């Protein structure tokens, strides 16, 4: 006689809402990259676009792990083939489709030939077809290493998480700020086989984000205690969020006002892999999860948060297209990248990305291959 499988846990709207917030942050980072080209860019607005949003990529690893472990029974054998097959359909196929699309599109737009097979393999391995696609490469590596994460989450305790956090800070600091290591990497000959593997290490080394992923898995497995903790410590989590945000912002301004950095140099230092950035990511993950779980904001916002979250995947993948064409329009019409223009640029990109996502999602109900290729969604059987 077969035993009935345990009931699925209740759906968590917080995961969907954080996806939307993460997508908005990523668009902000990429719009900020356009704005910072202005020599007279307002450093405070740069901080808003480029520093405040630095939780956006790593927080997605947190919620991805939380979702993966949420209904996973650690006491049962893990079906790696079934898991991998499903994840490859939802991530690998859209990744390849969007990569080929951008290679063809940018080739036509900028008059660049399509890469030869060997170069194409390199582009796809490192996620270099477009600047946002590297994230999907790291996510695929996280999926392929799922048996390792399961084994680690089974053995995790709060003290062990503390040790892992210390290791994460040390590793990211070495990777980002070690002068000798970076001199070695950039000193390698351009035809060196090793150079791209080290130069693009952020594109596929999961070690840069292993702690936030494991934290998401651990809290998911202990979700009941996590929910109680958030409910009783909402004020403390809010303070932790603003404290770490203040620390990261202070680090950014310190580099500008005391060390003479340019705004570009400052944001390339005060990022998500610096110690303050890692703490800020953790704080943002806990803060937004608590806020969205216990709804400490007007309920009317939920409809908008649902739309942003539901269509965040497509918007994340498609937004560089709108950045490109809005940017070209601004350039051709002689608009300077001033603060009001760049703010309008951001909201126009966000709006068009979401509208395109809604339109393609609707079209995909009639032409299923559209949803399969763009967001890995398949018709329900």
mmCIF file of C-alpha atoms in Angstrom, residues 25-355:
data_model
loop_
_atom_site.group_PDB
_atom_site.id
_atom_site.type_symbol
_atom_site.label_atom_id
_atom_site.label_comp_id
_atom_site.label_asym_id
_atom_site.label_seq_id
_atom_site.Cartn_x
_atom_site.Cartn_y
_atom_site.Cartn_z
ATOM 1 C CA UNK A 25 16.573 46.636 -9.350
ATOM 2 C CA UNK A 26 18.426 45.000 -12.229
ATOM 3 C CA UNK A 27 16.854 47.434 -14.688
ATOM 4 C CA UNK A 28 17.949 50.242 -12.381
ATOM 5 C CA UNK A 29 21.555 49.022 -12.453
ATOM 6 C CA UNK A 30 21.572 48.890 -16.245
ATOM 7 C CA UNK A 31 19.926 52.307 -16.597
ATOM 8 C CA UNK A 32 22.500 53.637 -14.159
ATOM 9 C CA UNK A 33 25.224 52.347 -16.461
ATOM 10 C CA UNK A 34 23.787 54.601 -19.168
ATOM 11 C CA UNK A 35 23.483 57.602 -16.862
ATOM 12 C CA UNK A 36 27.009 57.372 -15.471
ATOM 13 C CA UNK A 37 28.381 58.057 -18.949
ATOM 14 C CA UNK A 38 27.347 61.665 -18.300
ATOM 15 C CA UNK A 39 30.434 63.359 -16.770
ATOM 16 C CA UNK A 40 28.098 65.602 -14.770
ATOM 17 C CA UNK A 41 25.977 62.710 -13.445
ATOM 18 C CA UNK A 42 24.473 63.355 -10.022
ATOM 19 C CA UNK A 43 26.371 61.055 -7.638
ATOM 20 C CA UNK A 44 23.308 60.643 -5.398
ATOM 21 C CA UNK A 45 21.144 59.460 -8.282
ATOM 22 C CA UNK A 46 23.993 57.152 -9.337
ATOM 23 C CA UNK A 47 23.933 55.737 -5.796
ATOM 24 C CA UNK A 48 20.185 55.124 -6.095
ATOM 25 C CA UNK A 49 20.507 53.296 -9.424
ATOM 26 C CA UNK A 50 23.774 51.473 -8.792
ATOM 27 C CA UNK A 51 24.243 50.980 -5.031
ATOM 28 C CA UNK A 52 20.780 50.822 -3.463
ATOM 29 C CA UNK A 53 19.851 48.121 -6.012
ATOM 30 C CA UNK A 54 22.909 45.909 -5.404
ATOM 31 C CA UNK A 55 20.855 43.217 -3.673
ATOM 32 C CA UNK A 56 18.960 42.544 -6.920
ATOM 33 C CA UNK A 57 21.011 39.697 -8.395
ATOM 34 C CA UNK A 58 22.004 37.785 -5.230
ATOM 35 C CA UNK A 59 18.521 38.049 -3.708
ATOM 36 C CA UNK A 60 17.261 36.004 -6.647
ATOM 37 C CA UNK A 61 19.596 33.168 -5.636
ATOM 38 C CA UNK A 62 18.049 33.386 -2.170
ATOM 39 C CA UNK A 63 14.467 33.024 -3.391
ATOM 40 C CA UNK A 64 15.461 30.411 -5.988
ATOM 41 C CA UNK A 65 16.912 28.227 -3.245
ATOM 42 C CA UNK A 66 13.931 28.914 -0.998
ATOM 43 C CA UNK A 67 11.561 27.800 -3.755
ATOM 44 C CA UNK A 68 13.624 24.707 -4.597
ATOM 45 C CA UNK A 69 13.758 23.467 -1.010
ATOM 46 C CA UNK A 70 10.275 24.566 0.042
ATOM 47 C CA UNK A 71 8.481 21.360 -0.970
ATOM 48 C CA UNK A 72 11.570 19.136 -1.070
ATOM 49 C CA UNK A 73 11.630 16.239 1.410
ATOM 50 C CA UNK A 74 15.252 15.864 2.461
ATOM 51 C CA UNK A 75 14.547 12.406 3.860
ATOM 52 C CA UNK A 76 13.544 11.000 0.457
ATOM 53 C CA UNK A 77 15.896 10.076 -2.422
ATOM 54 C CA UNK A 78 16.508 13.004 -4.737
ATOM 55 C CA UNK A 79 15.522 12.377 -8.368
ATOM 56 C CA UNK A 80 18.324 14.333 -10.003
ATOM 57 C CA UNK A 81 17.316 13.459 -13.580
ATOM 58 C CA UNK A 82 13.720 14.584 -13.130
ATOM 59 C CA UNK A 83 14.864 17.765 -11.403
ATOM 60 C CA UNK A 84 17.469 18.567 -14.053
ATOM 61 C CA UNK A 85 15.127 17.867 -16.960
ATOM 62 C CA UNK A 86 12.563 20.308 -15.595
ATOM 63 C CA UNK A 87 15.103 23.039 -14.838
ATOM 64 C CA UNK A 88 16.794 22.743 -18.206
ATOM 65 C CA UNK A 89 13.409 23.310 -19.869
ATOM 66 C CA UNK A 90 12.701 26.406 -17.787
ATOM 67 C CA UNK A 91 16.192 27.947 -17.880
ATOM 68 C CA UNK A 92 18.506 26.400 -20.479
ATOM 69 C CA UNK A 93 16.139 26.587 -23.448
ATOM 70 C CA UNK A 94 15.168 30.260 -22.816
ATOM 71 C CA UNK A 95 18.847 31.040 -22.206
ATOM 72 C CA UNK A 96 19.857 29.599 -25.574
ATOM 73 C CA UNK A 97 16.904 31.216 -27.344
ATOM 74 C CA UNK A 98 17.604 34.688 -25.942
ATOM 75 C CA UNK A 99 21.354 34.341 -26.502
ATOM 76 C CA UNK A 100 20.869 33.519 -30.184
ATOM 77 C CA UNK A 101 18.285 36.281 -30.510
ATOM 78 C CA UNK A 102 20.644 38.919 -29.109
ATOM 79 C CA UNK A 103 23.569 37.690 -31.207
ATOM 80 C CA UNK A 104 21.499 37.996 -34.374
ATOM 81 C CA UNK A 105 19.840 41.253 -33.321
ATOM 82 C CA UNK A 106 23.045 43.001 -32.273
ATOM 83 C CA UNK A 107 24.824 41.703 -35.330
ATOM 84 C CA UNK A 108 22.234 43.363 -37.551
ATOM 85 C CA UNK A 109 22.077 46.546 -35.486
ATOM 86 C CA UNK A 110 25.815 47.098 -35.194
ATOM 87 C CA UNK A 111 26.977 45.392 -38.374
ATOM 88 C CA UNK A 112 28.790 42.544 -36.618
ATOM 89 C CA UNK A 113 29.090 39.070 -38.110
ATOM 90 C CA UNK A 114 27.587 36.089 -36.289
ATOM 91 C CA UNK A 115 30.372 34.390 -34.292
ATOM 92 C CA UNK A 116 32.086 31.272 -35.581
ATOM 93 C CA UNK A 117 31.231 27.964 -33.811
ATOM 94 C CA UNK A 118 34.199 28.015 -31.404
ATOM 95 C CA UNK A 119 33.577 31.637 -30.430
ATOM 96 C CA UNK A 120 29.860 30.903 -30.100
ATOM 97 C CA UNK A 121 30.572 28.086 -27.625
ATOM 98 C CA UNK A 122 32.696 30.463 -25.565
ATOM 99 C CA UNK A 123 29.949 33.113 -25.582
ATOM 100 C CA UNK A 124 27.310 30.605 -24.500
ATOM 101 C CA UNK A 125 29.502 29.060 -21.796
ATOM 102 C CA UNK A 126 30.226 32.409 -20.152
ATOM 103 C CA UNK A 127 26.851 34.048 -20.825
ATOM 104 C CA UNK A 128 28.297 36.899 -22.884
ATOM 105 C CA UNK A 129 25.639 37.181 -25.595
ATOM 106 C CA UNK A 130 24.116 40.071 -23.592
ATOM 107 C CA UNK A 131 25.076 41.670 -20.329
ATOM 108 C CA UNK A 132 22.185 40.262 -18.262
ATOM 109 C CA UNK A 133 22.423 36.640 -19.439
ATOM 110 C CA UNK A 134 25.385 35.627 -17.271
ATOM 111 C CA UNK A 135 22.931 35.253 -14.374
ATOM 112 C CA UNK A 136 21.267 32.303 -16.096
ATOM 113 C CA UNK A 137 24.626 30.565 -16.489
ATOM 114 C CA UNK A 138 25.284 30.789 -12.746
ATOM 115 C CA UNK A 139 21.743 29.608 -12.042
ATOM 116 C CA UNK A 140 22.278 26.555 -14.258
ATOM 117 C CA UNK A 141 25.451 25.703 -12.343
ATOM 118 C CA UNK A 142 23.512 25.978 -9.086
ATOM 119 C CA UNK A 143 20.945 23.539 -10.489
ATOM 120 C CA UNK A 144 23.570 21.077 -11.691
ATOM 121 C CA UNK A 145 25.136 21.086 -8.224
ATOM 122 C CA UNK A 146 21.813 20.505 -6.445
ATOM 123 C CA UNK A 147 22.881 17.178 -4.838
ATOM 124 C CA UNK A 148 25.762 19.053 -3.185
ATOM 125 C CA UNK A 149 23.454 21.784 -1.870
ATOM 126 C CA UNK A 150 21.029 19.193 -0.502
ATOM 127 C CA UNK A 151 23.852 17.418 1.330
ATOM 128 C CA UNK A 152 25.045 20.720 2.795
ATOM 129 C CA UNK A 153 21.592 21.980 3.822
ATOM 130 C CA UNK A 154 20.960 18.676 5.646
ATOM 131 C CA UNK A 155 23.977 19.406 7.840
ATOM 132 C CA UNK A 156 23.575 23.135 8.273
ATOM 133 C CA UNK A 157 23.216 24.736 11.684
ATOM 134 C CA UNK A 158 23.249 28.388 12.721
ATOM 135 C CA UNK A 159 26.929 28.235 13.826
ATOM 136 C CA UNK A 160 27.898 26.563 10.539
ATOM 137 C CA UNK A 161 26.070 29.272 8.635
ATOM 138 C CA UNK A 162 28.181 31.772 10.525
ATOM 139 C CA UNK A 163 31.386 30.041 9.405
ATOM 140 C CA UNK A 164 30.126 29.886 5.828
ATOM 141 C CA UNK A 165 29.359 33.612 5.927
ATOM 142 C CA UNK A 166 32.916 34.333 7.037
ATOM 143 C CA UNK A 167 34.229 32.144 4.190
ATOM 144 C CA UNK A 168 31.938 33.928 1.717
ATOM 145 C CA UNK A 169 33.184 37.360 2.760
ATOM 146 C CA UNK A 170 36.806 36.213 2.555
ATOM 147 C CA UNK A 171 36.411 34.558 -0.849
ATOM 148 C CA UNK A 172 34.516 37.460 -2.429
ATOM 149 C CA UNK A 173 37.001 39.950 -1.050
ATOM 150 C CA UNK A 174 39.879 37.958 -2.536
ATOM 151 C CA UNK A 175 38.149 37.603 -5.914
ATOM 152 C CA UNK A 176 37.183 41.279 -6.092
ATOM 153 C CA UNK A 177 40.045 43.115 -4.398
ATOM 154 C CA UNK A 178 43.163 40.924 -4.461
ATOM 155 C CA UNK A 179 45.682 43.060 -6.342
ATOM 156 C CA UNK A 180 48.099 40.219 -7.029
ATOM 157 C CA UNK A 181 45.378 37.916 -8.348
ATOM 158 C CA UNK A 182 43.871 40.554 -10.638
ATOM 159 C CA UNK A 183 47.294 41.618 -11.920
ATOM 160 C CA UNK A 184 47.938 37.973 -12.752
ATOM 161 C CA UNK A 185 44.610 37.612 -14.595
ATOM 162 C CA UNK A 186 44.940 40.774 -16.669
ATOM 163 C CA UNK A 187 48.600 40.024 -17.313
ATOM 164 C CA UNK A 188 47.837 36.748 -19.071
ATOM 165 C CA UNK A 189 48.299 36.810 -22.873
ATOM 166 C CA UNK A 190 45.098 37.462 -24.825
ATOM 167 C CA UNK A 191 45.450 34.083 -26.544
ATOM 168 C CA UNK A 192 45.750 32.246 -23.214
ATOM 169 C CA UNK A 193 43.102 29.546 -22.758
ATOM 170 C CA UNK A 194 43.044 30.231 -19.016
ATOM 171 C CA UNK A 195 42.417 33.991 -19.274
ATOM 172 C CA UNK A 196 38.684 33.971 -20.162
ATOM 173 C CA UNK A 197 37.986 31.374 -17.459
ATOM 174 C CA UNK A 198 39.462 33.719 -14.856
ATOM 175 C CA UNK A 199 38.389 36.997 -16.439
ATOM 176 C CA UNK A 200 34.717 35.934 -16.583
ATOM 177 C CA UNK A 201 34.742 34.107 -13.241
ATOM 178 C CA UNK A 202 31.755 36.148 -12.012
ATOM 179 C CA UNK A 203 29.725 34.607 -14.830
ATOM 180 C CA UNK A 204 29.947 31.017 -13.645
ATOM 181 C CA UNK A 205 31.729 30.633 -10.283
ATOM 182 C CA UNK A 206 28.873 29.781 -7.912
ATOM 183 C CA UNK A 207 31.301 30.318 -5.037
ATOM 184 C CA UNK A 208 30.605 34.046 -5.310
ATOM 185 C CA UNK A 209 27.031 33.470 -4.127
ATOM 186 C CA UNK A 210 27.040 30.111 -2.321
ATOM 187 C CA UNK A 211 26.148 31.535 1.100
ATOM 188 C CA UNK A 212 22.989 33.392 0.074
ATOM 189 C CA UNK A 213 21.820 30.282 -1.830
ATOM 190 C CA UNK A 214 22.428 27.989 1.149
ATOM 191 C CA UNK A 215 20.774 30.490 3.480
ATOM 192 C CA UNK A 216 17.662 30.406 1.299
ATOM 193 C CA UNK A 217 17.674 26.603 1.343
ATOM 194 C CA UNK A 218 18.200 26.405 5.100
ATOM 195 C CA UNK A 219 15.429 28.882 5.933
ATOM 196 C CA UNK A 220 13.090 27.103 3.512
ATOM 197 C CA UNK A 221 13.646 23.729 5.188
ATOM 198 C CA UNK A 222 12.955 25.411 8.546
ATOM 199 C CA UNK A 223 10.225 27.624 7.130
ATOM 200 C CA UNK A 224 7.886 27.325 10.139
ATOM 201 C CA UNK A 225 10.536 28.664 12.511
ATOM 202 C CA UNK A 226 11.552 31.259 9.926
ATOM 203 C CA UNK A 227 7.979 32.553 9.721
ATOM 204 C CA UNK A 228 7.791 32.889 13.501
ATOM 205 C CA UNK A 229 11.168 34.621 13.570
ATOM 206 C CA UNK A 230 10.126 37.162 10.927
ATOM 207 C CA UNK A 231 6.834 37.879 12.663
ATOM 208 C CA UNK A 232 8.459 38.568 16.026
ATOM 209 C CA UNK A 233 11.506 40.418 14.654
ATOM 210 C CA UNK A 234 10.030 42.574 11.886
ATOM 211 C CA UNK A 235 11.261 45.761 13.555
ATOM 212 C CA UNK A 236 14.739 44.307 14.026
ATOM 213 C CA UNK A 237 14.925 43.126 10.410
ATOM 214 C CA UNK A 238 13.895 46.604 9.260
ATOM 215 C CA UNK A 239 16.679 48.150 11.334
ATOM 216 C CA UNK A 240 19.149 45.570 9.996
ATOM 217 C CA UNK A 241 18.153 46.441 6.421
ATOM 218 C CA UNK A 242 18.632 50.196 6.851
ATOM 219 C CA UNK A 243 21.818 49.719 8.881
ATOM 220 C CA UNK A 244 23.484 47.667 6.130
ATOM 221 C CA UNK A 245 22.129 49.980 3.432
ATOM 222 C CA UNK A 246 23.676 52.872 5.337
ATOM 223 C CA UNK A 247 26.957 50.978 5.597
ATOM 224 C CA UNK A 248 27.095 50.286 1.875
ATOM 225 C CA UNK A 249 26.148 53.869 0.996
ATOM 226 C CA UNK A 250 28.749 55.221 3.410
ATOM 227 C CA UNK A 251 31.371 53.039 1.750
ATOM 228 C CA UNK A 252 30.325 54.431 -1.652
ATOM 229 C CA UNK A 253 30.505 58.066 -0.506
ATOM 230 C CA UNK A 254 33.755 57.450 1.357
ATOM 231 C CA UNK A 255 35.394 56.324 -1.881
ATOM 232 C CA UNK A 256 34.222 59.498 -3.654
ATOM 233 C CA UNK A 257 34.777 62.160 -1.001
ATOM 234 C CA UNK A 258 37.826 60.793 0.864
ATOM 235 C CA UNK A 259 39.629 58.561 -1.644
ATOM 236 C CA UNK A 260 39.020 60.650 -4.759
ATOM 237 C CA UNK A 261 37.224 57.919 -6.706
ATOM 238 C CA UNK A 262 34.998 58.720 -9.645
ATOM 239 C CA UNK A 263 31.377 57.598 -9.376
ATOM 240 C CA UNK A 264 32.169 54.711 -11.752
ATOM 241 C CA UNK A 265 35.118 53.608 -9.640
ATOM 242 C CA UNK A 266 33.018 53.902 -6.479
ATOM 243 C CA UNK A 267 30.181 51.685 -7.734
ATOM 244 C CA UNK A 268 32.735 49.151 -8.956
ATOM 245 C CA UNK A 269 34.037 48.990 -5.392
ATOM 246 C CA UNK A 270 30.867 49.295 -3.290
ATOM 247 C CA UNK A 271 29.075 46.374 -4.937
ATOM 248 C CA UNK A 272 27.296 43.200 -3.839
ATOM 249 C CA UNK A 273 30.527 41.229 -3.307
ATOM 250 C CA UNK A 274 32.202 43.656 -0.916
ATOM 251 C CA UNK A 275 31.644 42.878 2.806
ATOM 252 C CA UNK A 276 28.984 45.566 3.216
ATOM 253 C CA UNK A 277 27.317 44.377 0.009
ATOM 254 C CA UNK A 278 27.081 40.800 1.289
ATOM 255 C CA UNK A 279 25.533 41.934 4.578
ATOM 256 C CA UNK A 280 23.146 44.214 2.692
ATOM 257 C CA UNK A 281 22.033 41.313 0.486
ATOM 258 C CA UNK A 282 21.282 39.177 3.538
ATOM 259 C CA UNK A 283 19.402 42.021 5.210
ATOM 260 C CA UNK A 284 17.400 42.802 2.051
ATOM 261 C CA UNK A 285 16.475 39.130 1.605
ATOM 262 C CA UNK A 286 15.119 38.862 5.152
ATOM 263 C CA UNK A 287 13.527 42.323 5.139
ATOM 264 C CA UNK A 288 11.587 41.968 1.885
ATOM 265 C CA UNK A 289 10.520 38.416 2.740
ATOM 266 C CA UNK A 290 9.158 39.603 6.079
ATOM 267 C CA UNK A 291 7.459 42.685 4.639
ATOM 268 C CA UNK A 292 5.764 40.761 1.837
ATOM 269 C CA UNK A 293 4.802 37.842 4.095
ATOM 270 C CA UNK A 294 3.143 39.946 6.775
ATOM 271 C CA UNK A 295 1.821 42.628 4.414
ATOM 272 C CA UNK A 296 3.064 45.674 6.343
ATOM 273 C CA UNK A 297 2.013 47.963 3.490
ATOM 274 C CA UNK A 298 -1.258 48.884 1.707
ATOM 275 C CA UNK A 299 -3.028 45.771 0.373
ATOM 276 C CA UNK A 300 -3.796 47.619 -2.853
ATOM 277 C CA UNK A 301 -0.127 47.246 -3.824
ATOM 278 C CA UNK A 302 -0.495 43.484 -4.160
ATOM 279 C CA UNK A 303 -2.012 43.622 -7.647
ATOM 280 C CA UNK A 304 0.918 45.624 -8.962
ATOM 281 C CA UNK A 305 3.436 43.420 -7.141
ATOM 282 C CA UNK A 306 1.773 40.342 -8.642
ATOM 283 C CA UNK A 307 2.062 41.743 -12.181
ATOM 284 C CA UNK A 308 5.714 42.680 -11.659
ATOM 285 C CA UNK A 309 6.530 39.273 -10.198
ATOM 286 C CA UNK A 310 4.606 37.226 -12.734
ATOM 287 C CA UNK A 311 6.276 38.924 -15.687
ATOM 288 C CA UNK A 312 9.694 39.527 -14.111
ATOM 289 C CA UNK A 313 11.396 36.672 -16.002
ATOM 290 C CA UNK A 314 10.519 37.969 -19.463
ATOM 291 C CA UNK A 315 11.127 41.588 -18.424
ATOM 292 C CA UNK A 316 14.557 40.678 -17.082
ATOM 293 C CA UNK A 317 15.500 38.945 -20.318
ATOM 294 C CA UNK A 318 14.013 41.542 -22.672
ATOM 295 C CA UNK A 319 14.772 44.893 -21.009
ATOM 296 C CA UNK A 320 18.178 45.437 -22.733
ATOM 297 C CA UNK A 321 16.265 45.611 -26.003
ATOM 298 C CA UNK A 322 14.255 48.602 -24.781
ATOM 299 C CA UNK A 323 17.318 50.215 -23.200
ATOM 300 C CA UNK A 324 19.039 49.993 -26.589
ATOM 301 C CA UNK A 325 16.271 51.579 -28.616
ATOM 302 C CA UNK A 326 15.260 54.223 -26.081
ATOM 303 C CA UNK A 327 18.926 55.118 -25.746
ATOM 304 C CA UNK A 328 19.303 55.433 -29.515
ATOM 305 C CA UNK A 329 16.181 57.599 -29.691
ATOM 306 C CA UNK A 330 17.491 59.889 -26.950
ATOM 307 C CA UNK A 331 20.805 60.159 -28.741
ATOM 308 C CA UNK A 332 19.267 60.875 -32.142
ATOM 309 C CA UNK A 333 16.907 63.494 -30.740
ATOM 310 C CA UNK A 334 19.675 65.284 -28.864
ATOM 311 C CA UNK A 335 18.414 64.615 -25.345
ATOM 312 C CA UNK A 336 21.160 64.864 -22.732
ATOM 313 C CA UNK A 337 21.216 62.178 -20.035
ATOM 314 C CA UNK A 338 20.113 64.506 -17.256
ATOM 315 C CA UNK A 339 18.487 63.362 -14.018
ATOM 316 C CA UNK A 340 14.847 63.874 -15.187
ATOM 317 C CA UNK A 341 15.612 62.169 -18.515
ATOM 318 C CA UNK A 342 17.236 59.129 -16.912
ATOM 319 C CA UNK A 343 14.370 58.733 -14.425
ATOM 320 C CA UNK A 344 11.902 58.794 -17.347
ATOM 321 C CA UNK A 345 14.252 56.394 -19.176
ATOM 322 C CA UNK A 346 13.985 53.950 -16.263
ATOM 323 C CA UNK A 347 10.194 53.975 -16.025
ATOM 324 C CA UNK A 348 9.788 53.765 -19.815
ATOM 325 C CA UNK A 349 12.059 50.712 -19.917
ATOM 326 C CA UNK A 350 10.222 49.076 -17.016
ATOM 327 C CA UNK A 351 6.786 49.769 -18.504
ATOM 328 C CA UNK A 352 7.673 48.584 -22.011
ATOM 329 C CA UNK A 353 9.350 45.447 -20.645
ATOM 330 C CA UNK A 354 6.261 44.526 -18.623
ATOM 331 C CA UNK A 355 3.865 45.304 -21.499
#
